[in-house]
Short mmCIF file of C-alpha atoms in Angstrom, two decimals:
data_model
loop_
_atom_site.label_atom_id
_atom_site.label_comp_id
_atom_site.label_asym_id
_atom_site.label_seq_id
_atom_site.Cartn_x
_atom_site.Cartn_y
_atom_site.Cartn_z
CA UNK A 9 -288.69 120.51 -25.87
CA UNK A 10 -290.74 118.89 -23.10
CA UNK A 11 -292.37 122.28 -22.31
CA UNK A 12 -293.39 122.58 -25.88
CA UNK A 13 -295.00 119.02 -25.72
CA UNK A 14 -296.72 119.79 -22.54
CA UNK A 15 -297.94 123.68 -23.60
CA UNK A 16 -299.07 121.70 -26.84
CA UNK A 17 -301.20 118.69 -25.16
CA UNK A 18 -302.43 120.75 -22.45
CA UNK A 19 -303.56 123.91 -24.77
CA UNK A 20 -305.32 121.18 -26.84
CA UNK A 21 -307.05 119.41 -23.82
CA UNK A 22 -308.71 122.41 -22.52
CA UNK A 23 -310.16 123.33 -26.16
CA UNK A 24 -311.25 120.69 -25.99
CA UNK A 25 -313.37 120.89 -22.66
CA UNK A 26 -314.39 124.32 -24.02
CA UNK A 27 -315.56 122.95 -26.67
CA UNK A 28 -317.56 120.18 -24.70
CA UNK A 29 -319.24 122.65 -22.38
CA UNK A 30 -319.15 125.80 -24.66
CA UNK A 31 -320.59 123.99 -27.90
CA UNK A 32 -318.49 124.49 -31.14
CA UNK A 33 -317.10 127.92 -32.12
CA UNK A 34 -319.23 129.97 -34.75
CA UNK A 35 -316.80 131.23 -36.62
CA UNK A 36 -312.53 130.77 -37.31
CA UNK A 37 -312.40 134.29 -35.55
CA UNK A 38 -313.92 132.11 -32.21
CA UNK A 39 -311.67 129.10 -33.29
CA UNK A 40 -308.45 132.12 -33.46
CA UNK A 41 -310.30 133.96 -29.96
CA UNK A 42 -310.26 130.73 -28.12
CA UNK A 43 -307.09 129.39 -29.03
CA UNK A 44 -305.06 132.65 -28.42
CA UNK A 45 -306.76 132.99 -25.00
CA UNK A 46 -305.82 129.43 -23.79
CA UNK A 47 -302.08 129.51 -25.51
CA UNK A 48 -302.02 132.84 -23.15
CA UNK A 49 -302.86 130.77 -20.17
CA UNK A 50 -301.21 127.70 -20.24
CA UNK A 51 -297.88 129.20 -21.81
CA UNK A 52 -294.68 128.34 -19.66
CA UNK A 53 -292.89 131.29 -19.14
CA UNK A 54 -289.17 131.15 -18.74
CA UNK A 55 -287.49 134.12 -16.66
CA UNK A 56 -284.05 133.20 -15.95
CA UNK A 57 -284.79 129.45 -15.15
CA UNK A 58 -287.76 129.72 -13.43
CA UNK A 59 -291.03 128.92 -15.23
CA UNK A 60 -294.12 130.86 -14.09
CA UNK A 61 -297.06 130.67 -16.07
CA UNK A 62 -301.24 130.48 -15.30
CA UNK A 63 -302.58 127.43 -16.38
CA UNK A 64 -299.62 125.22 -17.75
CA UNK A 65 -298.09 122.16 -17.20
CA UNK A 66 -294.14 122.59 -17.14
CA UNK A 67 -290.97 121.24 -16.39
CA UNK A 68 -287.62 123.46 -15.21
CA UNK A 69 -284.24 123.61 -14.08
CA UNK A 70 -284.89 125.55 -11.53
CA UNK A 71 -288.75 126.24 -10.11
CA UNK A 72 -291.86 126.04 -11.44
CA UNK A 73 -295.17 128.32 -10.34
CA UNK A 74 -298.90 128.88 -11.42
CA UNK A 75 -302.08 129.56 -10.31
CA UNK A 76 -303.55 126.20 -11.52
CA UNK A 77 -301.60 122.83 -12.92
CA UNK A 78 -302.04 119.16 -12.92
CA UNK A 79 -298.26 118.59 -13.38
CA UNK A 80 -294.71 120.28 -12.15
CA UNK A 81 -291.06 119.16 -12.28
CA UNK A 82 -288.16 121.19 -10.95
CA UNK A 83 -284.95 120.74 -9.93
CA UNK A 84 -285.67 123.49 -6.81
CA UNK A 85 -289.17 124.63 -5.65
CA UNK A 86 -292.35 123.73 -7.19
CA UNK A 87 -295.87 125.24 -6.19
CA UNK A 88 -299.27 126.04 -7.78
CA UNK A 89 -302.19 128.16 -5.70
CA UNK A 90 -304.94 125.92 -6.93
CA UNK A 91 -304.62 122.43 -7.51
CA UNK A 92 -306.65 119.49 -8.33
CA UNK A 93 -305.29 116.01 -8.76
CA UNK A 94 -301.59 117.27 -9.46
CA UNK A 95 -298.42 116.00 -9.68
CA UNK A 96 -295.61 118.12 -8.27
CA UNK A 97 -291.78 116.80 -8.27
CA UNK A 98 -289.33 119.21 -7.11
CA UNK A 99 -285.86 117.57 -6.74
CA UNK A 100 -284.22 120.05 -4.79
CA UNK A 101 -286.71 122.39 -2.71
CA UNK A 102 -290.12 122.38 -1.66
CA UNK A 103 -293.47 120.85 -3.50
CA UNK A 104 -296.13 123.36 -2.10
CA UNK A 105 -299.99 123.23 -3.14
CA UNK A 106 -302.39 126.52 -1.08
CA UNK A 107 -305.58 125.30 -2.07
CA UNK A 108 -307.31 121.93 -4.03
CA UNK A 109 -306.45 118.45 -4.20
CA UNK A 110 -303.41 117.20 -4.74
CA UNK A 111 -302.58 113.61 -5.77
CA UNK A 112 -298.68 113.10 -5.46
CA UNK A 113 -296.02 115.38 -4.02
CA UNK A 114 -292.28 114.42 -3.96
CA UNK A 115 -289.82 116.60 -2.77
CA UNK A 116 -286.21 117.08 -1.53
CA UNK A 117 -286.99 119.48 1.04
CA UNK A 118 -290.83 120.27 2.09
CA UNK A 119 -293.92 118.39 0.78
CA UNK A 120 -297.05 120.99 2.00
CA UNK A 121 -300.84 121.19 1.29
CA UNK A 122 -302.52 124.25 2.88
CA UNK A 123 -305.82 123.32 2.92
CA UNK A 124 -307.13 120.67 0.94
CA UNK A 125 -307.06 117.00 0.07
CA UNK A 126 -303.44 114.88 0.04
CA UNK A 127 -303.08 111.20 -1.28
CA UNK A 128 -299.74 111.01 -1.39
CA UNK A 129 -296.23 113.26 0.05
CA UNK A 130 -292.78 111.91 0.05
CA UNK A 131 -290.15 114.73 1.28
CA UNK A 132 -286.68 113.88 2.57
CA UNK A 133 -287.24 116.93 5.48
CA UNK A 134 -290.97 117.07 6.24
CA UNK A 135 -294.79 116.48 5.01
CA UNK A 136 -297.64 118.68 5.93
CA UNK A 137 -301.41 119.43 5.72
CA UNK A 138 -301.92 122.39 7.52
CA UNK A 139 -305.84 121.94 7.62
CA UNK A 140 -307.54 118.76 5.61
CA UNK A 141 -306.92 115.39 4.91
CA UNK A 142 -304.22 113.15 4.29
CA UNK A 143 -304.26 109.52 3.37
CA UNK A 144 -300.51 108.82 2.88
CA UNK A 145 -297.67 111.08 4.62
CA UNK A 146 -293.50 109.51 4.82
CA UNK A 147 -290.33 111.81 5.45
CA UNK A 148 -287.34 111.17 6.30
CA UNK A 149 -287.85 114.41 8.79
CA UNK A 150 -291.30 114.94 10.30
CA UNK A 151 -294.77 114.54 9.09
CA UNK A 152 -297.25 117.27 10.18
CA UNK A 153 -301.65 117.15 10.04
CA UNK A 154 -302.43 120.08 11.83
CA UNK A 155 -306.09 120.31 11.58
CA UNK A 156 -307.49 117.61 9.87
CA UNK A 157 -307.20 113.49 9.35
CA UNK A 158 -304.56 111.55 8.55
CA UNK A 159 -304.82 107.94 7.26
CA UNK A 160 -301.24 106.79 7.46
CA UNK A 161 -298.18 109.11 9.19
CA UNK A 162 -294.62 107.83 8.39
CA UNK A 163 -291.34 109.50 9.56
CA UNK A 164 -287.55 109.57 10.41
CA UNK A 165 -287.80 112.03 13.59
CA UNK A 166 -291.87 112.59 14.46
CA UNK A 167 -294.89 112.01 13.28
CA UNK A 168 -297.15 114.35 14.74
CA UNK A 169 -301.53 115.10 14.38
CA UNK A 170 -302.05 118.65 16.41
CA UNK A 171 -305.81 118.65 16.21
CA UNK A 172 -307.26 115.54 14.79
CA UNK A 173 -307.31 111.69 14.21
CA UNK A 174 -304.48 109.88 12.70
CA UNK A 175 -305.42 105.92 11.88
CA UNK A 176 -301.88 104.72 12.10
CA UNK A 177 -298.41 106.33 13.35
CA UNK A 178 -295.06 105.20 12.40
CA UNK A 179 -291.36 106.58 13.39
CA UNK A 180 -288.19 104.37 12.65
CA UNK A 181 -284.62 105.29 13.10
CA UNK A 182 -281.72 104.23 13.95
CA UNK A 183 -283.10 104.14 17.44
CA UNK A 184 -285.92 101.69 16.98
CA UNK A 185 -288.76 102.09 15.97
CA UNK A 186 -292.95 103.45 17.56
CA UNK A 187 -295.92 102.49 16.01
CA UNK A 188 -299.76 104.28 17.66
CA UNK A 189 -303.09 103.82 16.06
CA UNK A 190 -306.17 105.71 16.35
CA UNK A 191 -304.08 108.92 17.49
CA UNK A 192 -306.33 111.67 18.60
CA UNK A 193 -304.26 114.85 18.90
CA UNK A 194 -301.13 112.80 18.65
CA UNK A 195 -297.32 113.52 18.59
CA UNK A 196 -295.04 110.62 18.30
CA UNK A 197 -291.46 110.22 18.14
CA UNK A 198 -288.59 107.79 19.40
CA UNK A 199 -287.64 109.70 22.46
CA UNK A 200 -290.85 109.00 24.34
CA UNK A 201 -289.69 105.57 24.58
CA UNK A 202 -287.60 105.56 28.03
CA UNK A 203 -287.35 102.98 30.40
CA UNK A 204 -290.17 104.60 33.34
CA UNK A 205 -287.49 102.97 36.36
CA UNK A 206 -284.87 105.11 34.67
CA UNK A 207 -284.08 108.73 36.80
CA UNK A 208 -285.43 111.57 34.80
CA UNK A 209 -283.13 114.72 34.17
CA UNK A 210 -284.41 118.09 32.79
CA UNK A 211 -282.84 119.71 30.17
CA UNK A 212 -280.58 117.79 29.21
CA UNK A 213 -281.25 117.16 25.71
CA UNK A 214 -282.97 118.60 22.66
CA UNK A 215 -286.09 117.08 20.83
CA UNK A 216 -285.57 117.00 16.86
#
């Protein structure tokens, strides 16, 4: 029922903007033309649980993909190609956006941007923008800018820039906790704190 409402609201809103930049259909055949193309588009397409469709907005018990959305909610993975200002929710997998803009991502597992522009990722194993920017990053993994800027970096194990400016750094755990602004090229996690008069010992443990 929820992917009717949505396939209903969101067929409507982009007649709407063709209309607005279009102008006004000539005839009912145009009125029929435009709405069968769009219903085409934006309809959710259910293949045993998972809902794949072009341009639509959908909800499913299992994943959700498309080439372009402004909203997603699954119970696994969730991921669109294009994105601008989306929301993506995916309760039990990954929340994964190639290309655009993407305005909140909450996921289970992974909470990724390719390239592209990030306000907000919340994943309980890690957050990344491969290459762009990211104003708000917090896992309770790591957190990952790779090539890009990061306003705010928040995680369990490591918060880590690999070429590019972070503004502020957090890890907290039940070890303590780090805090670094102004990273440049920046990795940061709980193990660098060590007592310097302490005897140093290689190899002897692993780096989460």
């Amino acid at each position: 029922m929820k992917n009717m409402f949505l396939f209903a609201v969101t067929v409507l809103g982009y007649f709407g903007v063709w209309r607005y930049l279009g102008g006004m259909p000539e005839s009912e055949s145009e009125y029929v033309f435009r709405l069968g193309m769009l219903a085409l588009l934006c309809a959710p397409f259910n293949i045993n649980g998972n809902v794949w469709t072009v341009l639509g907005n959908a909800t499913s018990p299992r994943s959700v993909y498309s080439i372009f959305s402004f909203y997603q909610y699954a119970k696994k993975n969730a991921g669109m190609i294009f994105s601008f200002l989306s929301y993506q929710k995916a309760r039990g997998g990954d929340a994964i956006v190639l290309l655009g803009v993407s305005c909140c991502q909450k996921a289970n597992d992974a909470a990724g941007v390719f390239i592209g522009f990030s306000f907000y990722q919340d994943s309980g194993r890690e957050s990344c923008v491969f290459c762009g920017v990211s104003c708000y990053q917090q896992t309770l993994g790591h957190a990952l800018t790779c090539a890009g800027f990061s306003v705010y970096q928040e995680g369990y194990y490591s918060v880590e820039t690999k070429f590019g400016l972070a503004l502020y750094q957090v890890v907290e755990n039940d070890k303590g906790k780090r805090t670094r602004s102004i990273a440049l090229f920046s990795e940061l996690h709980i193990e660098d704190e060590k007592d310097e008069s302490a005897p140093r010992h290689c190899g002897g443990g692993t780096y989460n």
